[in-house]
Short mmCIF file of C-alpha atoms and ligand atoms in Angstrom, two decimals:
data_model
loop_
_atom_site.label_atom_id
_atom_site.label_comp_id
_atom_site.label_asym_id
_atom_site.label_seq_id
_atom_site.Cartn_x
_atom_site.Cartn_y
_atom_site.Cartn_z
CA UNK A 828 -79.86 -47.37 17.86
CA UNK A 829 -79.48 -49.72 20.73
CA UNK A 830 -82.34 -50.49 23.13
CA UNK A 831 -81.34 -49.39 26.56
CA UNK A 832 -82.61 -51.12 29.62
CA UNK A 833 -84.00 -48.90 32.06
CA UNK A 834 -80.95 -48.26 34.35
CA UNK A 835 -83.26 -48.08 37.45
CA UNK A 836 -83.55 -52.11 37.16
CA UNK A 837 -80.42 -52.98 34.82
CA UNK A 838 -79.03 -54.72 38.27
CA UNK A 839 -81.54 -57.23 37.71
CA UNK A 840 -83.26 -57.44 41.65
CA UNK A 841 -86.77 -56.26 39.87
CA UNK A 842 -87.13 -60.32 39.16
CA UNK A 843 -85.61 -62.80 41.74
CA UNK A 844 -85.05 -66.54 40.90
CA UNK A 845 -84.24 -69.61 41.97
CA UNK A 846 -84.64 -73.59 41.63
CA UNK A 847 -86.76 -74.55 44.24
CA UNK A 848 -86.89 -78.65 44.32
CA UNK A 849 -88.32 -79.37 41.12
CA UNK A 850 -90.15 -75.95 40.26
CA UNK A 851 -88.25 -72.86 38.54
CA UNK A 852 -89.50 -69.89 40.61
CA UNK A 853 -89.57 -66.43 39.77
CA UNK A 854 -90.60 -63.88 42.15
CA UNK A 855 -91.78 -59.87 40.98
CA UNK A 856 -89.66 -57.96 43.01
CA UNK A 857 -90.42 -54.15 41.89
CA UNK A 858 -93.07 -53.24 44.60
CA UNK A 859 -92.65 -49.87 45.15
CA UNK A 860 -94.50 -49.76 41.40
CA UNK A 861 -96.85 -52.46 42.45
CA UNK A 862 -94.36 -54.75 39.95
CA UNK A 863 -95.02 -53.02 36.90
CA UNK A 864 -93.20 -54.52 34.03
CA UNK A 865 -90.54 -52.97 33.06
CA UNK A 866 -88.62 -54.05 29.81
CA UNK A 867 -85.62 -55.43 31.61
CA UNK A 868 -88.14 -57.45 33.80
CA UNK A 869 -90.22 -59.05 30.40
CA UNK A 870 -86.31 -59.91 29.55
CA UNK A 871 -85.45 -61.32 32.37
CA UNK A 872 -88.35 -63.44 32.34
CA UNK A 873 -87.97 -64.48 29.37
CA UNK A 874 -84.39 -65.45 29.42
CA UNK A 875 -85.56 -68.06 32.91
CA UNK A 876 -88.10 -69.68 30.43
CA UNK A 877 -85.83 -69.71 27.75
CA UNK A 878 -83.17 -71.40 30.47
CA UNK A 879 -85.63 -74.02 32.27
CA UNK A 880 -87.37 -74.83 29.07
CA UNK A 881 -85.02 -77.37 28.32
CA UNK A 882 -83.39 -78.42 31.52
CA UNK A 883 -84.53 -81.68 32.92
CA UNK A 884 -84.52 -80.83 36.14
CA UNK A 885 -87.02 -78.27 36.26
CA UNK A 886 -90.59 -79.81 35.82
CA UNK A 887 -92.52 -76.57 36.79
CA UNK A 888 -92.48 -73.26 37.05
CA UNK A 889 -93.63 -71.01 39.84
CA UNK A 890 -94.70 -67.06 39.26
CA UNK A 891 -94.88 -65.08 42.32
CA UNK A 892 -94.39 -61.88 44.09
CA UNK A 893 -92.79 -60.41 46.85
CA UNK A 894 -95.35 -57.57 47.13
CA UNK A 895 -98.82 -58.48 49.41
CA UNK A 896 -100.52 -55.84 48.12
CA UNK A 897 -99.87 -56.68 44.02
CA UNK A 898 -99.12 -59.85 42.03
CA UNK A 899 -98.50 -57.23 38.91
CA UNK A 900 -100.15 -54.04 38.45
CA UNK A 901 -99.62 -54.33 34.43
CA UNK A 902 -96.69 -53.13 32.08
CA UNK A 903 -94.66 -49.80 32.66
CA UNK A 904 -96.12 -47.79 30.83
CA UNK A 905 -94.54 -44.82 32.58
CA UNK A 906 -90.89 -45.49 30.93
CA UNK A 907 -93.70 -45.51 27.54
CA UNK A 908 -94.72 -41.97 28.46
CA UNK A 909 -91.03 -41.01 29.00
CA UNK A 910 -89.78 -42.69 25.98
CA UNK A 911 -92.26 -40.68 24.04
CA UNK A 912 -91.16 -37.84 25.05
CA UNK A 913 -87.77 -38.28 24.49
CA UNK A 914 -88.83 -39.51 21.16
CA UNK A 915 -87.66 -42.85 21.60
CA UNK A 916 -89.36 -45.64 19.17
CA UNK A 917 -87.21 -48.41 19.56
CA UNK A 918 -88.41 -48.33 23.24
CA UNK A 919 -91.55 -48.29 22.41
CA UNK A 920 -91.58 -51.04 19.76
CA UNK A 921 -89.39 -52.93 22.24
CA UNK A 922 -91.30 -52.97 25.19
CA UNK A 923 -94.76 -54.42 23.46
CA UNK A 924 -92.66 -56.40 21.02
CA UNK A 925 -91.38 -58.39 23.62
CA UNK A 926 -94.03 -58.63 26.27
CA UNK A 927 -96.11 -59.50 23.79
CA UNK A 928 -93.52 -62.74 22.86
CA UNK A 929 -93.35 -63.47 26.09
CA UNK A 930 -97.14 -63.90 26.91
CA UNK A 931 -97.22 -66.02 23.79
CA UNK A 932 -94.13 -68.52 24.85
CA UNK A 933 -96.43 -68.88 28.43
CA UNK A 934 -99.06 -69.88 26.52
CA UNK A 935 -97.50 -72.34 24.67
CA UNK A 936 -95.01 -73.55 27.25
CA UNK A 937 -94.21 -77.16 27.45
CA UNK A 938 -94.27 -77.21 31.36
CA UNK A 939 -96.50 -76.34 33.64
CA UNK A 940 -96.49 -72.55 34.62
CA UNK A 941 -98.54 -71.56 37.38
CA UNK A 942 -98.80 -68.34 39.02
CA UNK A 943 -99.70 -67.67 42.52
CA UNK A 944 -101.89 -64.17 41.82
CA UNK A 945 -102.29 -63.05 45.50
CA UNK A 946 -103.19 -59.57 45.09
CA UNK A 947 -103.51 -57.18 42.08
CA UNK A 948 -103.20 -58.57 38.47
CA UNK A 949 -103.80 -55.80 35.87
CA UNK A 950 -103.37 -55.17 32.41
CA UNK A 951 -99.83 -56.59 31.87
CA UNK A 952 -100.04 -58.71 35.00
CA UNK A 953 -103.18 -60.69 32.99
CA UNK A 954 -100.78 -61.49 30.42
CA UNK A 955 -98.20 -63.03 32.48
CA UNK A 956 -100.07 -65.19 34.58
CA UNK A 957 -103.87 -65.56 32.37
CA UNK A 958 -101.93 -67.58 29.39
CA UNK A 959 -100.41 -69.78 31.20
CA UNK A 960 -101.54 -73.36 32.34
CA UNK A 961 -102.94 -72.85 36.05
CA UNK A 962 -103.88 -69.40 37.69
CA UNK A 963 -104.19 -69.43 41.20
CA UNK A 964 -106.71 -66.55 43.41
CA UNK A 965 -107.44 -66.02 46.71
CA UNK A 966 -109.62 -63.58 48.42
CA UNK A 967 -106.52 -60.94 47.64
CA UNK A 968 -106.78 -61.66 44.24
CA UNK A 969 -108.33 -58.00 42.30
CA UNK A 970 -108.04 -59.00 38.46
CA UNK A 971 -109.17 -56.31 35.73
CA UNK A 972 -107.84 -55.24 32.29
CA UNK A 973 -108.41 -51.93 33.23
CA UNK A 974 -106.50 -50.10 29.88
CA UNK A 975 -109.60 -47.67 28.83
CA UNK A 976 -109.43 -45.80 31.76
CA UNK A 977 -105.72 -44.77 30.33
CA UNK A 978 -106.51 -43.99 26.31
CA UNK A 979 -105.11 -47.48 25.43
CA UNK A 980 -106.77 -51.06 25.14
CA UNK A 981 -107.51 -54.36 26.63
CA UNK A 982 -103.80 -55.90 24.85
CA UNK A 983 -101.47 -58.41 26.19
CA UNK A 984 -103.87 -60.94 23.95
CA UNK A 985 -106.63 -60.53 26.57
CA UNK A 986 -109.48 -61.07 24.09
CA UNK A 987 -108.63 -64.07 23.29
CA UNK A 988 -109.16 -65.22 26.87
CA UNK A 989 -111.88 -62.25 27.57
CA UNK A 990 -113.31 -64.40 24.22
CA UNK A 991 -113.65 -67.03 25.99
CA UNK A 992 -115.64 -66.04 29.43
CA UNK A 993 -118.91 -66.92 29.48
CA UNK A 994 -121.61 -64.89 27.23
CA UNK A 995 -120.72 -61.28 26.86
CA UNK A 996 -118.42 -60.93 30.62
CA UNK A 997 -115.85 -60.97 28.50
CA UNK A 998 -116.77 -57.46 26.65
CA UNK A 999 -117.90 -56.19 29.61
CA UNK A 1000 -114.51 -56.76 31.39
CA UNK A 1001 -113.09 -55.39 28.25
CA UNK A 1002 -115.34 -52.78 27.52
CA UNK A 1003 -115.57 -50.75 30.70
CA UNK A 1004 -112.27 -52.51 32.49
CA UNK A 1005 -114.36 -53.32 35.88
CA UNK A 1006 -111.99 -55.43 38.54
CA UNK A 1007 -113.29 -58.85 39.70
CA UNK A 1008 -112.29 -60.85 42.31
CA UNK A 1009 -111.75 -64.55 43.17
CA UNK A 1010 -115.08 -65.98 42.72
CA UNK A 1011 -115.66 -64.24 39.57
CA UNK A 1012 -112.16 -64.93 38.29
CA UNK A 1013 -113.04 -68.77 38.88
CA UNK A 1014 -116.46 -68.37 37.45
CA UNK A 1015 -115.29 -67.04 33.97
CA UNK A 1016 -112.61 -69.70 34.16
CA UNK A 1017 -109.79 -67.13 34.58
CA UNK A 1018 -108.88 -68.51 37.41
CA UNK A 1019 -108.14 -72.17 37.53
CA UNK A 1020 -107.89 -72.92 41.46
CA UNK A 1021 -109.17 -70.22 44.08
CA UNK A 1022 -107.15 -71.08 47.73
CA UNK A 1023 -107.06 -69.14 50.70
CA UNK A 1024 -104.20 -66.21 51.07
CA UNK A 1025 -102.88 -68.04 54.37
CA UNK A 1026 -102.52 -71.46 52.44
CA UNK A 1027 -100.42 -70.40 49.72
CA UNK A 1028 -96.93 -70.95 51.76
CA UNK A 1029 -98.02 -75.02 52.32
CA UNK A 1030 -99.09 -75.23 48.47
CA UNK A 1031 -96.13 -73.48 47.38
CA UNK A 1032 -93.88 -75.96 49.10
CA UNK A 1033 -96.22 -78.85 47.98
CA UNK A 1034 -95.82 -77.30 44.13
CA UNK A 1035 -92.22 -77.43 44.64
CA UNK A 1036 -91.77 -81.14 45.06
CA UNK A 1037 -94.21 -81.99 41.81
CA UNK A 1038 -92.82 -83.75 39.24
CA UNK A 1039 -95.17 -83.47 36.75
CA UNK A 1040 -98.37 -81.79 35.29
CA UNK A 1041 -100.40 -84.50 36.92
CA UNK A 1042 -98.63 -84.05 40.22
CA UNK A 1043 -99.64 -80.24 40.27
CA UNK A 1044 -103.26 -80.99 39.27
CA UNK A 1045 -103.62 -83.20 42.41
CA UNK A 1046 -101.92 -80.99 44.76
CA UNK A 1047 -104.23 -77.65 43.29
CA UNK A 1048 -107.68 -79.67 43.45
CA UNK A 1049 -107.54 -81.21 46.70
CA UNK A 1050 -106.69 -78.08 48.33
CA UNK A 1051 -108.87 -75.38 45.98
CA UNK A 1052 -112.31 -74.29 47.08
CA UNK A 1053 -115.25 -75.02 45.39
CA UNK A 1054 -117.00 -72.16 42.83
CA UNK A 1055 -119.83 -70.22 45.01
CA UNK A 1056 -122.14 -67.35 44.17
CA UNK A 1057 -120.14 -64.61 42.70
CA UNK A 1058 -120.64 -60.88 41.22
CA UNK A 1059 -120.83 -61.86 37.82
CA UNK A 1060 -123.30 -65.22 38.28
CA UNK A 1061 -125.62 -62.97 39.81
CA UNK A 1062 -125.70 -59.95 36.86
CA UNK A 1063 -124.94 -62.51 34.06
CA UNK A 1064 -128.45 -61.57 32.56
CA UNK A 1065 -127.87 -58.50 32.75
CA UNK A 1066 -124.33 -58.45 30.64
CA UNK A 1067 -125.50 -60.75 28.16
CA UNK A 1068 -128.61 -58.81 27.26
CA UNK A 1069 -126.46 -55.43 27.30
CA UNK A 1070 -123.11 -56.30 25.85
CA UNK A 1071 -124.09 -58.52 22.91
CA UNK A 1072 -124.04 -55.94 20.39
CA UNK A 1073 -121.52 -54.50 18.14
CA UNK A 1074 -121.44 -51.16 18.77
CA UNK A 1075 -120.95 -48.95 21.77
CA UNK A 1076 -123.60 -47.13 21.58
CA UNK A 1077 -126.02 -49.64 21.38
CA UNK A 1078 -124.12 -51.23 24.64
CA UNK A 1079 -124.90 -48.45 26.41
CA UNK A 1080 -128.57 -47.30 25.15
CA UNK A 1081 -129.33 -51.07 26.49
CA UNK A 1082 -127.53 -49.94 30.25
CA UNK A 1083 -129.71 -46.91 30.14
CA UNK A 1084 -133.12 -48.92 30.21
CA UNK A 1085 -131.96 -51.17 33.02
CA UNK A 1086 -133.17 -49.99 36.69
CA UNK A 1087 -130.34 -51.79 38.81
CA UNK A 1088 -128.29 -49.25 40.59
CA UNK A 1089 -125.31 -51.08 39.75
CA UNK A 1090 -125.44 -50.02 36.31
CA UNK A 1091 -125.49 -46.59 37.37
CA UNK A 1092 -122.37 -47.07 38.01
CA UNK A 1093 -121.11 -48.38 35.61
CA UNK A 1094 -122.29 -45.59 33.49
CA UNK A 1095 -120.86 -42.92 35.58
CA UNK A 1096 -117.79 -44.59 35.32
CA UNK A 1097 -118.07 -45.10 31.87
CA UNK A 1098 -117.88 -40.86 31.49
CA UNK A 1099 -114.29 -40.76 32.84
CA UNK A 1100 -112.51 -43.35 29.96
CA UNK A 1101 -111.36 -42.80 26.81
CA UNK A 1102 -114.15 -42.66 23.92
CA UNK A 1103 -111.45 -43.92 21.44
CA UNK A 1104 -110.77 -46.69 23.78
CA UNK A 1105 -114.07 -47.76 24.51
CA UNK A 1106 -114.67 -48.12 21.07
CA UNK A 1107 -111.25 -49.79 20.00
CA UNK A 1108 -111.76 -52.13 22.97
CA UNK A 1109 -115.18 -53.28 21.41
CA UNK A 1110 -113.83 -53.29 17.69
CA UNK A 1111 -111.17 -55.41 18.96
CA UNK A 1112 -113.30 -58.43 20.80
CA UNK A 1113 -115.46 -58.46 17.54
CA UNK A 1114 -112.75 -58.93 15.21
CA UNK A 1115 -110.86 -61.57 17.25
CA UNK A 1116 -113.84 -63.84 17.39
CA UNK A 1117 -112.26 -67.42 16.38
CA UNK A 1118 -108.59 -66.80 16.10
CA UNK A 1119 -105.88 -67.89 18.18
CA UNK A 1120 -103.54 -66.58 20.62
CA UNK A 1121 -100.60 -65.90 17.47
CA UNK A 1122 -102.65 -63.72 15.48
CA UNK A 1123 -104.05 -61.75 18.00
CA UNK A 1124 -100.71 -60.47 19.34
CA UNK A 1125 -99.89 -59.61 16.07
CA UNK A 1126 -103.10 -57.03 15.94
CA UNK A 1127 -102.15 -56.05 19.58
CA UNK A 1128 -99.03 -55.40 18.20
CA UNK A 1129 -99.73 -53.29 15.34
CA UNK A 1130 -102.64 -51.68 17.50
CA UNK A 1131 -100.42 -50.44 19.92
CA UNK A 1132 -98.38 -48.71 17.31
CA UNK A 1133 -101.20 -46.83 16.49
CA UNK A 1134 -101.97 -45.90 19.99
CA UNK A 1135 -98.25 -44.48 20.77
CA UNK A 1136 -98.82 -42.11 17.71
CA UNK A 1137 -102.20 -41.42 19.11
CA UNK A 1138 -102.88 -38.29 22.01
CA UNK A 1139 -104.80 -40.47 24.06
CA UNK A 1140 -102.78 -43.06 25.49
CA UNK A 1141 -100.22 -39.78 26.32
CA UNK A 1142 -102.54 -37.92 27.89
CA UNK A 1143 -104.40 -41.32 29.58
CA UNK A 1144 -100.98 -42.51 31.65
CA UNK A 1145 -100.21 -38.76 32.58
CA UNK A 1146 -104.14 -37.95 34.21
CA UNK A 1147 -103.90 -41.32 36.04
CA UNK A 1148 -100.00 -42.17 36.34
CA UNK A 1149 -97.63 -39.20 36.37
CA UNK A 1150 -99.88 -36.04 37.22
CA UNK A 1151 -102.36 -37.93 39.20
CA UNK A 1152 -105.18 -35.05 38.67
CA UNK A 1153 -107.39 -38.18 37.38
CA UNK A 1154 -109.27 -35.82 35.06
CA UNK A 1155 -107.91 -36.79 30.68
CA UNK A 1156 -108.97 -34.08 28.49
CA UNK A 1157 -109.37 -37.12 25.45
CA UNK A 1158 -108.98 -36.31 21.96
CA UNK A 1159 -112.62 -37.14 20.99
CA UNK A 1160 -114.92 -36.46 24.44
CA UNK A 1161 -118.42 -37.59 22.60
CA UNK A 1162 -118.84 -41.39 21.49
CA UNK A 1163 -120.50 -39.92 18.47
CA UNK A 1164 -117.19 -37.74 17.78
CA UNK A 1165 -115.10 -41.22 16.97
CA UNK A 1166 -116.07 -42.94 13.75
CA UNK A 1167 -115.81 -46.27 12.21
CA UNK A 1168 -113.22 -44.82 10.06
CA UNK A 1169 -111.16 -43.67 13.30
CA UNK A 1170 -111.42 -47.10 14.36
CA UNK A 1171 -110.61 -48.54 10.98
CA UNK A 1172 -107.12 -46.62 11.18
CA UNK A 1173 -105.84 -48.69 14.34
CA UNK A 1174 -106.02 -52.07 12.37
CA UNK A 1175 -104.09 -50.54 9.62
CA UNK A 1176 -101.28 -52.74 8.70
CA UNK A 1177 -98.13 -50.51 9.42
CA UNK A 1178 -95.35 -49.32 6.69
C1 QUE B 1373 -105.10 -48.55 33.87
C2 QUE B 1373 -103.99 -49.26 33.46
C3 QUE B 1373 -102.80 -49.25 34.23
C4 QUE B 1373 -102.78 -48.50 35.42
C5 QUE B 1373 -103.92 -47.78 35.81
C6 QUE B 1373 -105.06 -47.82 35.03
C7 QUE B 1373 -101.60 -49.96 33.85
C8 QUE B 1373 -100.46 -49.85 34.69
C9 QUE B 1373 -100.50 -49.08 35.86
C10 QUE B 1373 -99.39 -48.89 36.77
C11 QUE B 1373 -99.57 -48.94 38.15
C12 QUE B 1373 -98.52 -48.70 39.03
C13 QUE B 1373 -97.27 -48.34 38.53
C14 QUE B 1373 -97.08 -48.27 37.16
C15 QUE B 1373 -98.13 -48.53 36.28
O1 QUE B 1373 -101.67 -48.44 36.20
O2 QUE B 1373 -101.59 -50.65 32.79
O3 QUE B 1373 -95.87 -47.92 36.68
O4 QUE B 1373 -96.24 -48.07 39.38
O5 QUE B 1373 -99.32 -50.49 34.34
O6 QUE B 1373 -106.17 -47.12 35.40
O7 QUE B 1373 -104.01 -49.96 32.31
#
């Protein structure tokens, strides 16, 4: 069966491009759905990089969006609720199939890619911008991979950069899908450059005339800010001594002896996301310990097989997404009612 774009964005206007001096720039142009990535948008995305890769006139590319309020709110998973119910799994291998190839080829791109995140960067819109050589914030930047609240799991290979933040903020980002902004995002070295929302039009036009990685670097640190006191600095006790352990559980028996409010919070919040997720997210930042960006996709990939089979990610995207009532009735409601074995199952290679 062929894979049919969505017909909403077939035209193409969802991503606008152009050569821009030296820099390939694409601009996110869905805001009405805060630029959620559709399938015809990882496409056409993919086909620029394919198309600049090699052409010696583009020495950079620029990712951007047209929306002030969102940079990329994460990947459509509406048309992944719809496609279920219409029963649809070439959709749904399609969609993670190829955003997940596409976060890989920014990763390993041969130029530099830098994206401009000047406003919301979730889920999906971490995996288009996090991989790829400089990330840009400003004091619009809100950055989270916020999946467990919607029955599915940090993907988009987010652990292996949530791996890589400093002692256990990377589990804890994971793990209960709390939004940071631009200090933080600099401080766990998501963020590359932090700049001020007003100065991105000047650096923009400065990135545009740069003819090489070298060039950018310049342009980026005589302009970016310095790192300063953030959220996370401040309670980076805290998440080491309560998110170093491999289990849940144990992750939050360690909140519950703490007395700062703020991890009140964080428990109360914990109460409204999926059990399975919680636990999948966890299970997944273990096992990924060490390998590299490849691999990892590859167990996204077969995890989020798992999860379109599974009732939660369903039920997740129609509480928060498509019936709004922001009350999932999950599959498992207790913790203790999700096993190892549960967990076990999502790794499973697939026949
Ligand atoms: C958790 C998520 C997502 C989310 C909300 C969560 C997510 C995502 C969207 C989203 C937002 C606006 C849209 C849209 C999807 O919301 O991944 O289609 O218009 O894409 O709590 O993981």
């Amino acid at each position: 069966m062929p894979i049919m774009p969505s017909l909403k964005n077939a035209d193409g206007q969802d991503v606008l491009s152009k050569v821009d001096g030296y820099a390939g720039v694409i601009t996110l142009n869905r805001p009405k759905a805060l630029n959620a990535l559709s399938l015809s948008m990882i496409r056409e995305i993919t086909r620029l990089l394919m198309e600049w890769k090699d052409d010696p006139d583009v020495r950079t590319i620029i990712i951007q969006s047209s929306s002030g309020k969102a940079f990329c709110a994460g990947g459509d998973v509406r048309s992944v609720y719809e496609a279920r119910l219409k029963g649809d799994e070439d959709y749904m291998v399609a969609i993670f199939q190829e955003e997940y190839l596409l976060n890989f080829m920014i990763h390993m791109y041969p130029k530099p890619y830098i994206a401009l995140i000047d406003g919301i960067a979730m889920g999906g819109g971490m995996g288009i911008s996090i991989h790829g050589s400089h990330r840009i914030v400003t004091e619009r930047s809100v950055l989270a991979m916020p999946e467990v609240n919607i029955g599915f799991f940090p993907d988009v290979g987010a652990s292996y950069f949530l791996n890589r933040c400093p002692g256990e903020i990377g589990t804890f980002l994971g793990v209960l899908g709390e939004s940071i902004t631009a200090e933080d995002a600099l401080y766990t070295g998501l963020a590359t450059h932090r700049l001020a929302s007003l100065e991105i039009p000047g650096i923009y036009q400065a990135l545009t005339e740069a003819q090489s990685s070298a060039e950018v670097d310049d342009i980026l640190q005589d302009a970016a800010g310095g790192q300063s006191d953030c959220f996370l600095q401040t309670h980076r006790n805290l998440i080491d001594r309560c998110f170093g352990f491999n289990t849940v559980e144990e992750i939050f028996e360690a909140l519950q002896q703490e007395s700062n409010p703020i991890v009140r919070e964080w428990l109360k919040g914990s109460l409204k996301k999926s059990p399975t997720s919680l636990k999948l997210a966890l299970a997944l930042l273990r096992r990924t310990k060490g390998m590299g960006l490849r691999e990892i996709l590859a167990l996204d990939f077969q995890v989020s097989r798992h999860c379109v089979e599974a009732p939660d990610f369903f039920e997740g995207i129609r509480a928060v997404l498509i019936d709004k009532d922001q009350n999932p009735s999950w599959n498992s409601t207790n913790l203790s009612d999700v096993t190892p074995e549960m967990i076990e199952g999502y790794f499973k290679p697939l026949v």
